[in-house]
PDB file of C-alpha atoms and ligand atoms in Angstrom:
ATOM      1  CA  MET A   1      83.437  19.544-161.495  1.00 93.00           C
ATOM      2  CA  PRO A   2      82.448  16.400-159.590  1.00 96.00           C
ATOM      3  CA  THR A   3      78.746  15.614-159.630  1.00 98.00           C
ATOM      4  CA  VAL A   4      77.151  12.947-157.468  1.00 97.00           C
ATOM      5  CA  THR A   5      73.597  11.674-157.378  1.00 98.00           C
ATOM      6  CA  TYR A   6      72.395   9.858-154.287  1.00 98.00           C
ATOM      7  CA  SER A   7      69.262   7.901-153.659  1.00 98.00           C
ATOM      8  CA  ILE A   8      67.860   9.258-150.375  1.00 98.00           C
ATOM      9  CA  PRO A   9      64.809   7.302-149.175  1.00 98.00           C
ATOM     10  CA  ASN A  10      64.000   9.810-146.401  1.00 97.00           C
ATOM     11  CA  ILE A  11      63.117  12.607-148.818  1.00 98.00           C
ATOM     12  CA  SER A  12      59.343  12.771-148.638  1.00 97.00           C
ATOM     13  CA  CYS A  13      58.239  16.351-149.262  1.00 97.00           C
ATOM     14  CA  MET A  14      59.302  19.854-150.204  1.00 97.00           C
ATOM     15  CA  HIS A  15      60.405  20.486-146.636  1.00 98.00           C
ATOM     16  CA  CYS A  16      62.980  17.725-146.948  1.00 98.00           C
ATOM     17  CA  VAL A  17      64.098  19.171-150.271  1.00 98.00           C
ATOM     18  CA  HIS A  18      64.518  22.590-148.682  1.00 98.00           C
ATOM     19  CA  THR A  19      66.466  21.206-145.696  1.00 98.00           C
ATOM     20  CA  ILE A  20      68.871  19.298-147.924  1.00 98.00           C
ATOM     21  CA  LYS A  21      69.409  22.240-150.268  1.00 98.00           C
ATOM     22  CA  THR A  22      70.063  24.582-147.344  1.00 98.00           C
ATOM     23  CA  GLU A  23      72.301  22.319-145.252  1.00 98.00           C
ATOM     24  CA  VAL A  24      74.371  20.813-148.048  1.00 98.00           C
ATOM     25  CA  GLY A  25      74.485  24.166-149.850  1.00 98.00           C
ATOM     26  CA  GLU A  26      76.288  25.687-146.851  1.00 98.00           C
ATOM     27  CA  LEU A  27      79.281  23.354-147.231  1.00 98.00           C
ATOM     28  CA  ALA A  28      82.266  25.212-148.651  1.00 98.00           C
ATOM     29  CA  GLY A  29      82.814  24.091-152.239  1.00 98.00           C
ATOM     30  CA  VAL A  30      79.257  22.944-152.949  1.00 98.00           C
ATOM     31  CA  LYS A  31      78.044  24.706-156.087  1.00 98.00           C
ATOM     32  CA  GLU A  32      74.591  23.309-156.658  1.00 98.00           C
ATOM     33  CA  VAL A  33      72.128  21.029-154.907  1.00 98.00           C
ATOM     34  CA  VAL A  34      69.106  19.648-156.718  1.00 98.00           C
ATOM     35  CA  ALA A  35      66.838  17.505-154.576  1.00 97.00           C
ATOM     36  CA  ASP A  36      63.805  15.689-155.912  1.00 97.00           C
ATOM     37  CA  ALA A  37      61.019  14.590-153.573  1.00 97.00           C
ATOM     38  CA  ALA A  38      59.223  12.439-156.152  1.00 97.00           C
ATOM     39  CA  GLY A  39      62.378  10.619-157.225  1.00 97.00           C
ATOM     40  CA  LYS A  40      63.784  10.542-153.676  1.00 98.00           C
ATOM     41  CA  GLN A  41      67.215  11.573-154.830  1.00 98.00           C
ATOM     42  CA  ALA A  42      69.619  14.472-154.711  1.00 98.00           C
ATOM     43  CA  THR A  43      72.260  15.623-157.158  1.00 98.00           C
ATOM     44  CA  ILE A  44      75.133  17.675-155.819  1.00 98.00           C
ATOM     45  CA  ILE A  45      77.772  19.535-157.823  1.00 98.00           C
ATOM     46  CA  PHE A  46      80.880  20.387-155.823  1.00 98.00           C
ATOM     47  CA  GLU A  47      84.573  21.156-155.863  1.00 98.00           C
ATOM     48  CA  ALA A  48      87.366  21.370-153.285  1.00 97.00           C
ATOM     49  CA  PRO A  49      87.394  21.741-150.366  1.00 98.00           C
ATOM     50  CA  ALA A  50      84.145  19.746-150.326  1.00 98.00           C
ATOM     51  CA  THR A  51      84.530  15.981-150.622  1.00 98.00           C
ATOM     52  CA  GLU A  52      82.049  13.238-151.351  1.00 97.00           C
ATOM     53  CA  GLU A  53      82.749  11.739-147.904  1.00 97.00           C
ATOM     54  CA  GLN A  54      81.945  15.066-146.263  1.00 98.00           C
ATOM     55  CA  ILE A  55      78.679  15.404-148.189  1.00 98.00           C
ATOM     56  CA  LYS A  56      77.590  11.871-147.299  1.00 98.00           C
ATOM     57  CA  ALA A  57      78.490  12.423-143.645  1.00 98.00           C
ATOM     58  CA  LEU A  58      76.454  15.622-143.552  1.00 98.00           C
ATOM     59  CA  LEU A  59      73.446  13.944-145.172  1.00 98.00           C
ATOM     60  CA  ALA A  60      73.567  11.217-142.526  1.00 98.00           C
ATOM     61  CA  GLU A  61      73.915  13.827-139.774  1.00 98.00           C
ATOM     62  CA  ILE A  62      70.746  15.691-140.859  1.00 98.00           C
ATOM     63  CA  ASN A  63      68.861  12.389-141.078  1.00 98.00           C
ATOM     64  CA  TYR A  64      68.847  12.014-144.856  1.00 98.00           C
ATOM     65  CA  PRO A  65      71.397   9.236-145.298  1.00 98.00           C
ATOM     66  CA  ALA A  66      72.250   8.302-148.860  1.00 97.00           C
ATOM     67  CA  ALA A  67      71.173   4.766-149.661  1.00 89.00           C
TER      68      ALA A  67
HETATM   69 CU1   CU B 101      59.716  16.225-145.893  1.00 52.15          CU
END
C-alpha cells in the first residue's frame, strides 16, 4: 500500500495533529494517518481511490501544505 511522508511546517501542536488526522482520515482510501508535532511531518498510508495529489490538495486546503 502506498505510504507517503510529508514535511509540514505548519504543524505546531496536538491540535494540528488532530485536525490532520481527522480531515485526511476522512478521505476514502486513507488507511492510516500519523502526524508528528515535534518532527513537523505526517505519514499517510492509503490506497485507491485516494491519490497522493488528492491528499496534498486537501492538506493545502486545510492550511497544512506539504513542504
Ligand atoms: Cu496546532
